[in-house]
Short mmCIF file of C-alpha atoms and ligand atoms in Angstrom, two decimals:
data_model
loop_
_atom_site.label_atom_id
_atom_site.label_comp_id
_atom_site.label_asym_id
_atom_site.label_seq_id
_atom_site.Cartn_x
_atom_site.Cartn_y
_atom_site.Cartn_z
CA UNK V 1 -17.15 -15.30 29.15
CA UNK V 2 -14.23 -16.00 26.93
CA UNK V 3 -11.45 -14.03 27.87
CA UNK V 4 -9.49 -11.99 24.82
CA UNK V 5 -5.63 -11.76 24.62
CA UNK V 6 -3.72 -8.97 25.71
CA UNK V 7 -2.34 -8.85 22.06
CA UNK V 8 -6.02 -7.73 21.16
CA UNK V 9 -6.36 -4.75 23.15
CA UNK V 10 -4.02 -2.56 21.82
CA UNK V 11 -5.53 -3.18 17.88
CA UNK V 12 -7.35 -0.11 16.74
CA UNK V 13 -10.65 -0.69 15.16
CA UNK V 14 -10.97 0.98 11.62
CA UNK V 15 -11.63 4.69 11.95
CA UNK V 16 -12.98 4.16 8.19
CA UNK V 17 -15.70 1.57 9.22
CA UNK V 18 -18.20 3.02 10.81
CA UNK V 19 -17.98 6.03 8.00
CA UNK V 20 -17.86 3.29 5.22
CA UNK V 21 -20.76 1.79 7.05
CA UNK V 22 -22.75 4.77 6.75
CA UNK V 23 -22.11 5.22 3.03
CA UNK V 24 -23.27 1.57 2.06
CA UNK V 25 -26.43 2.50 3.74
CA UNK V 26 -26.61 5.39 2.31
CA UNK V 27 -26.50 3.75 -1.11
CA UNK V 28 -28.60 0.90 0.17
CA UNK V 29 -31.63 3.63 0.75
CA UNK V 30 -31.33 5.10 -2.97
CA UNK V 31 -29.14 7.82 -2.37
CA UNK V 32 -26.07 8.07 -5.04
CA UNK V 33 -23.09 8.66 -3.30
CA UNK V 34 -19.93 9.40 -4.71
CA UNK V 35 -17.05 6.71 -3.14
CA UNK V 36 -13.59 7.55 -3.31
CA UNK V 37 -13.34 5.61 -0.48
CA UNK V 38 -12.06 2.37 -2.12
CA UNK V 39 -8.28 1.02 -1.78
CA UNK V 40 -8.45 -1.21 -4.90
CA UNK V 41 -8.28 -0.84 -8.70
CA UNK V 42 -11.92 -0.63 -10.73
CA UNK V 43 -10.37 -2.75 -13.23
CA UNK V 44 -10.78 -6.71 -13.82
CA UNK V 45 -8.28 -8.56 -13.33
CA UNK V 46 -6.64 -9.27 -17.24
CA UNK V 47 -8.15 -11.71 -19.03
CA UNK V 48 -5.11 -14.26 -19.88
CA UNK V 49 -4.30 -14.10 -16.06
CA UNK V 50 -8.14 -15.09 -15.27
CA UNK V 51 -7.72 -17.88 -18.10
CA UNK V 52 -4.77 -19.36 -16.78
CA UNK V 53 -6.29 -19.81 -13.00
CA UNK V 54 -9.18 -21.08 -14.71
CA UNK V 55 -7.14 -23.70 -16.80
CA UNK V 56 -4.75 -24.74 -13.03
CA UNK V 57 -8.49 -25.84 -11.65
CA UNK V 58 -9.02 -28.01 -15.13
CA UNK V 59 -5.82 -29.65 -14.79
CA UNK V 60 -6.25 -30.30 -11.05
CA UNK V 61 -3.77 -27.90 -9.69
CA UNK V 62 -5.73 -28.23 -6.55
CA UNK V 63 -3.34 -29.59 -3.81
CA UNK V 64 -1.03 -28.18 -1.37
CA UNK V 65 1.81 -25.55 -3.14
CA UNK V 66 5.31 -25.60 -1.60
CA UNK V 67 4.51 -23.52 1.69
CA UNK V 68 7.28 -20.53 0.35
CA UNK V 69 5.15 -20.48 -3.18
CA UNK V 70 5.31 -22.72 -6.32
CA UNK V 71 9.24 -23.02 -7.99
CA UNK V 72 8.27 -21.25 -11.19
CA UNK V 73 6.66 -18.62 -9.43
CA UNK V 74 10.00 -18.13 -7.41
CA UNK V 75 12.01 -18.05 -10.75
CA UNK V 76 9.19 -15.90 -12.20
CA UNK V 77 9.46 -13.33 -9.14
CA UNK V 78 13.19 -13.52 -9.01
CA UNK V 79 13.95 -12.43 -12.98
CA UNK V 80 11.09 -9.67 -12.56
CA UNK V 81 13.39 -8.43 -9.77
CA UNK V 82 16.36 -8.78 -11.05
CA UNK V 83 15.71 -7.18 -14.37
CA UNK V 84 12.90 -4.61 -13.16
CA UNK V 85 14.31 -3.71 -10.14
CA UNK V 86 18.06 -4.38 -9.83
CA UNK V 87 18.08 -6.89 -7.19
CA UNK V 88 19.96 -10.41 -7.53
CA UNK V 89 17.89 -12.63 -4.86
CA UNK V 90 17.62 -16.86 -5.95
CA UNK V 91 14.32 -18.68 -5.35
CA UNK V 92 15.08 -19.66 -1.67
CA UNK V 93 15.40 -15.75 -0.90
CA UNK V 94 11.97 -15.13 -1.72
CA UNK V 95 8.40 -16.18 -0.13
CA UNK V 96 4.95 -16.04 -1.87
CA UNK V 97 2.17 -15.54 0.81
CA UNK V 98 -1.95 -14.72 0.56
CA UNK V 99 -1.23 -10.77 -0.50
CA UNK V 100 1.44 -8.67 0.06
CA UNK V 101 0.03 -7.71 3.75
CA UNK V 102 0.19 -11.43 4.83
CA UNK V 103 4.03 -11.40 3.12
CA UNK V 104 4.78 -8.08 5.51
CA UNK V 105 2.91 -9.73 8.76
CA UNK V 106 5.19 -12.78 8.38
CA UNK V 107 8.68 -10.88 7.80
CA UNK V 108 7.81 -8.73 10.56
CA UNK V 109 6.57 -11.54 13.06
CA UNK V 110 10.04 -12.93 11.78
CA UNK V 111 12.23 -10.18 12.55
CA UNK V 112 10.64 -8.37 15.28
CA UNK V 113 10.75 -9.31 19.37
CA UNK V 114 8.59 -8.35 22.30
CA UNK V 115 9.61 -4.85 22.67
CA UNK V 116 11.32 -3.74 19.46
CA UNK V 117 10.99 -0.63 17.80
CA UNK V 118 9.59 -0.22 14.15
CA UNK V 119 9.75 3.28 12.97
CA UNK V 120 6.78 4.17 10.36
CA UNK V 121 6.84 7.11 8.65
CA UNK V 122 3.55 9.20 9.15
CA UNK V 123 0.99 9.25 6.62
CA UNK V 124 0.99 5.39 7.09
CA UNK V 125 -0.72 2.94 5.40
CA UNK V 126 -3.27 2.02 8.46
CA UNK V 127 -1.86 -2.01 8.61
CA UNK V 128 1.24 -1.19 9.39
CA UNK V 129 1.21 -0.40 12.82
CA UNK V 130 -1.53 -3.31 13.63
CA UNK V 131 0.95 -5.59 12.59
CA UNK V 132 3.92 -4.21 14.26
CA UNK V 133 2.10 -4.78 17.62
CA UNK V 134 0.13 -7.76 16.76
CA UNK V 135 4.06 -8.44 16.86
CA UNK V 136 4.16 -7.60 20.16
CA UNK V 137 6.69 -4.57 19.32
CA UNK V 138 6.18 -0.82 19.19
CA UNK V 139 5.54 1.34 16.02
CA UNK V 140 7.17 4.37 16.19
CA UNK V 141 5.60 7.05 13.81
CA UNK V 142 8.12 9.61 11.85
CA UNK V 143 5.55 12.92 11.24
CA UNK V 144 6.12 14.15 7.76
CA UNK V 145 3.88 17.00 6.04
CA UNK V 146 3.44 19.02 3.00
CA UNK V 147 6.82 20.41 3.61
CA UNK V 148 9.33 17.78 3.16
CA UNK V 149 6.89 16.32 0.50
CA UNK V 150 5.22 13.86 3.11
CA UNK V 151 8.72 12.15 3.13
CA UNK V 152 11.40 11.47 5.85
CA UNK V 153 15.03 12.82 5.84
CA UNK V 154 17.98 11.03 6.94
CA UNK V 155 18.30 13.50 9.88
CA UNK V 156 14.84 12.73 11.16
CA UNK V 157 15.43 9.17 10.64
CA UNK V 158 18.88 9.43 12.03
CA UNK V 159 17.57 10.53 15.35
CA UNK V 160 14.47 8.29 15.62
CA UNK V 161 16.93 5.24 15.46
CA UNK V 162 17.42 3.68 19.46
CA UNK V 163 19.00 0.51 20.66
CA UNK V 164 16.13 -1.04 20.00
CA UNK V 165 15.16 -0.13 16.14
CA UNK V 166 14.86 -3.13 14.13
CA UNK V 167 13.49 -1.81 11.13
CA UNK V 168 12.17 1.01 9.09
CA UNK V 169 8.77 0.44 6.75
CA UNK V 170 9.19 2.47 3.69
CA UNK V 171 6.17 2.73 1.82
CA UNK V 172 7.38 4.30 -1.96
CA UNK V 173 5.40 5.24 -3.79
CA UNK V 174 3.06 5.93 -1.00
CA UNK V 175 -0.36 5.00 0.46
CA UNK V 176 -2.14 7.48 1.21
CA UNK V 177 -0.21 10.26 0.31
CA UNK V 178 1.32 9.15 -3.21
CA UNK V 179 4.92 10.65 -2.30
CA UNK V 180 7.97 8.91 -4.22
CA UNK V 181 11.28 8.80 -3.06
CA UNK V 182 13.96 9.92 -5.46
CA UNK V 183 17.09 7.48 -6.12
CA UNK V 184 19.38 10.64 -3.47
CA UNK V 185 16.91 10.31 -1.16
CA UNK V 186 16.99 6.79 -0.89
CA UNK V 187 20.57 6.56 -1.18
CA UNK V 188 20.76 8.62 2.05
CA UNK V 189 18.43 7.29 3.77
CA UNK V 190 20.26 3.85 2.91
CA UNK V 191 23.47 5.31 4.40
CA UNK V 192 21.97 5.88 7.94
CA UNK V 193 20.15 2.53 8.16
CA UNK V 194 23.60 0.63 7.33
CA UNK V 195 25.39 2.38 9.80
CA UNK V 196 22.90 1.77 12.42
CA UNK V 197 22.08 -1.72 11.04
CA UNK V 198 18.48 -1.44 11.18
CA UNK V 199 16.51 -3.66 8.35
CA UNK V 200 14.21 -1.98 6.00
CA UNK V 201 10.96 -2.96 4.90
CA UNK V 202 10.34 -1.51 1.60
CA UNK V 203 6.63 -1.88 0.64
CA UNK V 204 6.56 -1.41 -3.35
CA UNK V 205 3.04 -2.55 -4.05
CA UNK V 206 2.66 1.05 -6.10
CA UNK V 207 5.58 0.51 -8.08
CA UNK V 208 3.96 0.26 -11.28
CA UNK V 209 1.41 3.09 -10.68
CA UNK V 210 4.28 6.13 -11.28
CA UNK V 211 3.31 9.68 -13.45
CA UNK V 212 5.24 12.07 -14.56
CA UNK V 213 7.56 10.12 -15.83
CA UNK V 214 9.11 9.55 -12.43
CA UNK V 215 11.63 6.11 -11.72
CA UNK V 216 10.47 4.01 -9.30
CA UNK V 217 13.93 2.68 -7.23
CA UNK V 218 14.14 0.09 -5.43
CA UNK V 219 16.14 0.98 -1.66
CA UNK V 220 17.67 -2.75 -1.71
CA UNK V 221 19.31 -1.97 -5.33
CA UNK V 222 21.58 0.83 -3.89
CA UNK V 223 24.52 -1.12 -2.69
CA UNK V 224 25.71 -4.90 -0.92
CA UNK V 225 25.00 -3.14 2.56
CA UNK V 226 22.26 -2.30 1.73
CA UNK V 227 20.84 -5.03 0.09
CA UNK V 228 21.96 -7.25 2.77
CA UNK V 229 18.95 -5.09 5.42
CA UNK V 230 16.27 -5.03 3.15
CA UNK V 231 13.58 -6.79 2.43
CA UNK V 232 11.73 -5.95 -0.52
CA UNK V 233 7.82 -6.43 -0.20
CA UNK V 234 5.29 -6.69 -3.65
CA UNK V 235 2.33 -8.28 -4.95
CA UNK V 236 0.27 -8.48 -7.55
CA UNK V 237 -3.07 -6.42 -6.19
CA UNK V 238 -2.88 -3.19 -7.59
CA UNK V 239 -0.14 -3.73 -10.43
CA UNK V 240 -2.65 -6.65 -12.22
CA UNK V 241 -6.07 -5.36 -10.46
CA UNK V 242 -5.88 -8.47 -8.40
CA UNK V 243 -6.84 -8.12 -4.74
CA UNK V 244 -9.27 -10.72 -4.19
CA UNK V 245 -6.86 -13.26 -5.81
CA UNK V 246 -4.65 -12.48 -2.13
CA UNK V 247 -1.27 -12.87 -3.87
CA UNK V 248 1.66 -11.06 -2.81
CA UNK V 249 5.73 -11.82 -1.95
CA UNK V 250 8.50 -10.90 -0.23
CA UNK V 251 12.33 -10.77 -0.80
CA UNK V 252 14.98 -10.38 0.97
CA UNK V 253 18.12 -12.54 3.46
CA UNK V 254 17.82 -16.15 3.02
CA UNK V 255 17.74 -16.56 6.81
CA UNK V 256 14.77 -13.94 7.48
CA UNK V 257 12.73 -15.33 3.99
CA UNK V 258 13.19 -19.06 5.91
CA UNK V 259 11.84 -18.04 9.38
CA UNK V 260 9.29 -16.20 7.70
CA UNK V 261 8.38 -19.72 5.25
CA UNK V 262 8.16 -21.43 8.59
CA UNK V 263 5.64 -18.83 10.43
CA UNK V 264 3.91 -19.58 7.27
CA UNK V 265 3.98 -23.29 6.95
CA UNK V 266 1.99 -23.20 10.22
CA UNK V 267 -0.26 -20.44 9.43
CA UNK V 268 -1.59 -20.72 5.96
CA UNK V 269 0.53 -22.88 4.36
CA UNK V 270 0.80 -20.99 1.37
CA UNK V 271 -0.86 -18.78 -1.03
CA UNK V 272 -3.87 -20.76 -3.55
CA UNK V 273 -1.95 -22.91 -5.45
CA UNK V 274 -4.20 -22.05 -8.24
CA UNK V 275 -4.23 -18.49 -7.95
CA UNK V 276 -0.35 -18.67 -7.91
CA UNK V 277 -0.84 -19.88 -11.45
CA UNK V 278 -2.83 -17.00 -12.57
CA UNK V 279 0.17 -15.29 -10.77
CA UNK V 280 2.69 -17.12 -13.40
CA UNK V 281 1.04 -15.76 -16.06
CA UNK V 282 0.78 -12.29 -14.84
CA UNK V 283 4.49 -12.06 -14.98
CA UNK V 284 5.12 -14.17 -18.17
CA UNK V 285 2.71 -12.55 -20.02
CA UNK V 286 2.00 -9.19 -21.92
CA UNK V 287 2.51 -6.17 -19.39
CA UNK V 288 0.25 -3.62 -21.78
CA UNK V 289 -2.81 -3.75 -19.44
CA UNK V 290 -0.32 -2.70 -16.74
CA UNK V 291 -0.17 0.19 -18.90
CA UNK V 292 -2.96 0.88 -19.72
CA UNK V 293 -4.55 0.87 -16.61
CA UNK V 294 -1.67 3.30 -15.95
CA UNK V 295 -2.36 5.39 -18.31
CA UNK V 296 -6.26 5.80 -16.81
CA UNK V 297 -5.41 6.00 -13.68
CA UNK V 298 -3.22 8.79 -14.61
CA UNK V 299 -6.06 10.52 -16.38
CA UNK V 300 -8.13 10.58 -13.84
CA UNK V 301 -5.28 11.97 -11.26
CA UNK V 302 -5.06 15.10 -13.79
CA UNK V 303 -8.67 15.94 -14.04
CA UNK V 304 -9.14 15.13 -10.05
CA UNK V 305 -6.28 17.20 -9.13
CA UNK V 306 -6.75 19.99 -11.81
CA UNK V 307 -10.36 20.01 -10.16
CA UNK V 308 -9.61 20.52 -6.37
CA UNK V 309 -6.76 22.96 -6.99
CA UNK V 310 -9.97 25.14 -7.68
CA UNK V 311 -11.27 24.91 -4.69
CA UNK V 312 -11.36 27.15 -1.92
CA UNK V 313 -9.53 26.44 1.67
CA UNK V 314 -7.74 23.06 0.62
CA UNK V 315 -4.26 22.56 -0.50
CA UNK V 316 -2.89 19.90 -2.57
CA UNK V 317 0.37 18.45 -2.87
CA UNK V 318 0.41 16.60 -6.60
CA UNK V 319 0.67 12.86 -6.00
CA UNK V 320 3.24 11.16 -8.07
CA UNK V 321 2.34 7.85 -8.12
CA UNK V 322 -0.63 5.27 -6.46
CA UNK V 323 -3.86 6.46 -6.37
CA UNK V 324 -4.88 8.77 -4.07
CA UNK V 325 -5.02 12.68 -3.51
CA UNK V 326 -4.32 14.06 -0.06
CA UNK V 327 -5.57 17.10 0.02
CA UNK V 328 -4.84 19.34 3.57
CA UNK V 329 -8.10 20.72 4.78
CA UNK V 330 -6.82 22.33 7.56
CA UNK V 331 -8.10 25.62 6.88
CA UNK V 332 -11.39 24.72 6.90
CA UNK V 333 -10.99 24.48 10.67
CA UNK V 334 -12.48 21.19 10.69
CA UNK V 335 -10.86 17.92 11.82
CA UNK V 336 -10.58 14.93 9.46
CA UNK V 337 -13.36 12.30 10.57
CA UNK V 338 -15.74 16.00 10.85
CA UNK V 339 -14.97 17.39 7.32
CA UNK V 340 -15.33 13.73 5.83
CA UNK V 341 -19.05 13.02 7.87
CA UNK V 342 -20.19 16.54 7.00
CA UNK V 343 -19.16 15.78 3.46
CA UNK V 344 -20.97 12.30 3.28
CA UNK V 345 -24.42 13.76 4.84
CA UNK V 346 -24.82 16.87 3.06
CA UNK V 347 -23.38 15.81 -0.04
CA UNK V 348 -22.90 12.38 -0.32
CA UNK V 349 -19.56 11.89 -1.10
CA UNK V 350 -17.64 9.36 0.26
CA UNK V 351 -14.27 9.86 1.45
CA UNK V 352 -11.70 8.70 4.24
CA UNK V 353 -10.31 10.85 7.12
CA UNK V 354 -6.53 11.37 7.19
CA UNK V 355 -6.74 10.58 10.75
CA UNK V 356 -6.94 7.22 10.06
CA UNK V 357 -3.75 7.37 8.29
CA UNK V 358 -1.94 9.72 11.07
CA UNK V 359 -2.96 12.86 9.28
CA UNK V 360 -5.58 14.71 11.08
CA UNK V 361 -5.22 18.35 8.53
CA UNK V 362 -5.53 15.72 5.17
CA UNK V 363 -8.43 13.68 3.97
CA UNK V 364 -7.91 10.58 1.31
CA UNK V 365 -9.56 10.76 -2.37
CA UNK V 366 -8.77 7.56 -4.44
CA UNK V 367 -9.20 7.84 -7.87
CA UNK V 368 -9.94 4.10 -9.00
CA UNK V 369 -13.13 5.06 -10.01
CA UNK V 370 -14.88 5.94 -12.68
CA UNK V 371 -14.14 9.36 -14.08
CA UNK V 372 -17.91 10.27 -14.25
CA UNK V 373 -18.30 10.16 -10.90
CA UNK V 374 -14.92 11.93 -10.12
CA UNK V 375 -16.26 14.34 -11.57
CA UNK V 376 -19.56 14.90 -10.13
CA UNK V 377 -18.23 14.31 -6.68
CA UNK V 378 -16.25 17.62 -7.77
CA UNK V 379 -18.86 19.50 -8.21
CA UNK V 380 -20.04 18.24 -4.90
CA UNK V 381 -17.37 19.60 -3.45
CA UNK V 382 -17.12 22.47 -4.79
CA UNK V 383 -20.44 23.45 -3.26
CA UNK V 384 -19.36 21.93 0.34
CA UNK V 385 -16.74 24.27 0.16
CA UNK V 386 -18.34 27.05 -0.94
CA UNK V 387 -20.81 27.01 2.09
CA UNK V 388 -17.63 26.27 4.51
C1 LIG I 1 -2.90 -2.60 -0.99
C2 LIG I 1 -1.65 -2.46 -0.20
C3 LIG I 1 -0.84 -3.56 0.18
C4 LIG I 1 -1.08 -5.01 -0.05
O1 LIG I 1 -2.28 -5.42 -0.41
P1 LIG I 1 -2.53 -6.97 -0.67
O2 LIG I 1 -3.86 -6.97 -1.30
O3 LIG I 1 -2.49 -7.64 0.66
O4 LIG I 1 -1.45 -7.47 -1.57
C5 LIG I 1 0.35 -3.32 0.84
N1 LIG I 1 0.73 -2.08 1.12
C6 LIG I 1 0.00 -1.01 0.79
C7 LIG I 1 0.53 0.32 1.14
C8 LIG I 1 -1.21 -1.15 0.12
O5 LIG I 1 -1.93 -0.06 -0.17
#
């Protein structure tokens, strides 16, 4: 028998697949379940951005890319940072890899040794600590709650810090719990990772996905120091409804963006070279889609949220950007994976169980889906509730 690595053992199956599982053959027998289970837009990708992919294969843009991502993408990816975001970084500062989870595995493998310490705030996004130990260091999780808004203060991060923290993964706004950190509380956060020297990841895949009129601010834009430990992590997934193009990029040191080219050079080699076209034209052309899938997604967050604050033993903190709810269901007395089965057999609704994300009193709703079936999986709910 084939033996398996050691670096294998420690990787934690999906809590979400076997539940997920059950859903699809639920469906698959003729029952209509509601699935707010999904972590990806209901939209198409835009049209011009399709067109222009389309057109790359025509012309034969076919061959190997520059391993770091085409030139004009670079350029592309460094003005949308510098004038969206506030952060000066040339074209060798930043890396285009296959989605912004490959671009985050190959900074970390690039900045993290056997043993190191990466401290994850908790609600996580469930990759993040997979790929901390696939790179053979240690996630260390930060517990947040409803309290502090399901964000970390410089105190708690100020005492999680050890010799041997290398980095902090910020995820604003926030997977799974939809939490935005204000421009203060990144500037003090900021304050205690300079004077420790620890290296931020900051994961802004939801950056475009804000309500209430809320900023989105960028950690790396507060200062030189500051700058100078981040790396600033994107794609183009959930801002253009693009995750099966795999397209995503990080930016940050020109020392950490070259080790992390040359994990990459013998890895993939690169993102599609003709997806990275469709890529071009997602950030040269017309940014209204954007918006208006904003604006839906928005919508739908208002009805969803009005909705559940109806409903009996579950609390809801109101997400401000992304798009997911995270409702607490701890007075129910159930646990997570529990509440979520119960709610998939009796009622067929699909949903996923905070403990996947660290959160064993919340469950996950997204809301890219259609808002018919929002709202008849509230009415579901409502009557899952009710018989609590
Ligand atoms: C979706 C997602 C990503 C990246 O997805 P890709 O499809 O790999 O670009 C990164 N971080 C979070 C928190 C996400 O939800």
């Amino acid at each position: 028998m084939i033996q398996l690595a050691d670096r294998t053992w420690t990787i934690e199956p999906s809590v979400t697949l076997a539940l997920s599982a059950r859903a699809k053959a639920l469906r698959a027998s003729g029952i209509d379940v509601c699935d707010f289970t999904v972590g990806e837009p209901d939209f198409n990708t835009p049209a011009h951005i399709r067109e222009a992919a389309k057109r790359a294969l025509d012309e034969g843009k076919t061959k190997y890319a520059p391993a770091g991502g085409l030139p004009k993408l670079q350029e592309l990816i460094a003005a949308k940072l510098r004038d969206e975001n506030s952060l000066s970084y040339s074209t060798n500062q930043i890396i285009v890899s296959t989605g912004g989870k490959q671009a985050i595995l190959n900074v970390l493998l690039a900045i993290l040794s056997r043993g190191d310490e990466a401290l994850i705030p908790s609600p996580y996004w469930v990759s993040y600590p997979e790929i901390v130990k696939l790179a053979r260091a240690v996630p260390i999780l930060m517990p947040t709650t409803e309290a502090t808004a399901f964000k970390i203060t410089p105190e708690q991060l100020e005492a999680a810090i050890t010799p041997r923290t290398r980095a902090l993964i910020l995820n604003s706004p926030s997977n799974p719990t939809g939490a935005i950190y204000s421009r203060a509380e990144l500037t003090a956060l900021a304050e205690v990772l300079v004077r420790h020297e620890v290296a931020v990841l900051s994961d802004e895949i939801y950056e475009k996905l804000l309500y209430n009129g809320v900023e989105h601010v960028s950690i790396g834009s507060l200062g030189e120091e500051i700058f100078n430990f981040t790396v600033t992590c994107n794609g183009f997934s959930k801002a253009y409804a693009a995750t099966g193009w795999r397209l995503g990029y990080a930016a940050g040191p020109a020392h950490v963006i070259k080790a992390a080219v040359d994990i990459q050079s013998h890895t993939t080699s690169g993102a599609t070279t003709f997806a990275q076209y469709g890529a071009i034209a997602a950030l040269e052309g017309s940014q209204d889609e954007v918006e208006v899938m904003r604006r839906e997604f928005e919508r739908r967050r208002d009805v969803f949220f009005a909705g559940l604050q109806t409903l009996p033993g579950l609390t809801c903190t109101k997400p401000e950007g992304a798009f997911y709810l995270f409702p607490n269901i701890a007075a129910t007395g159930l646990s997570s994976m529990d509440f979520s089965q119960r709610l998939l057999e009796e009622y067929h609704v699909a949903i996923v169980p905070g403990a996947a994300f660290g959160a064993d009193a919340n469950v996950r709703f997204s809301y890219a889906t259609s808002m018919a079936t929002i709202e008849k999986g509230l009415e579901r709910l409502q009557r899952f509730m009710e018989r609590l």
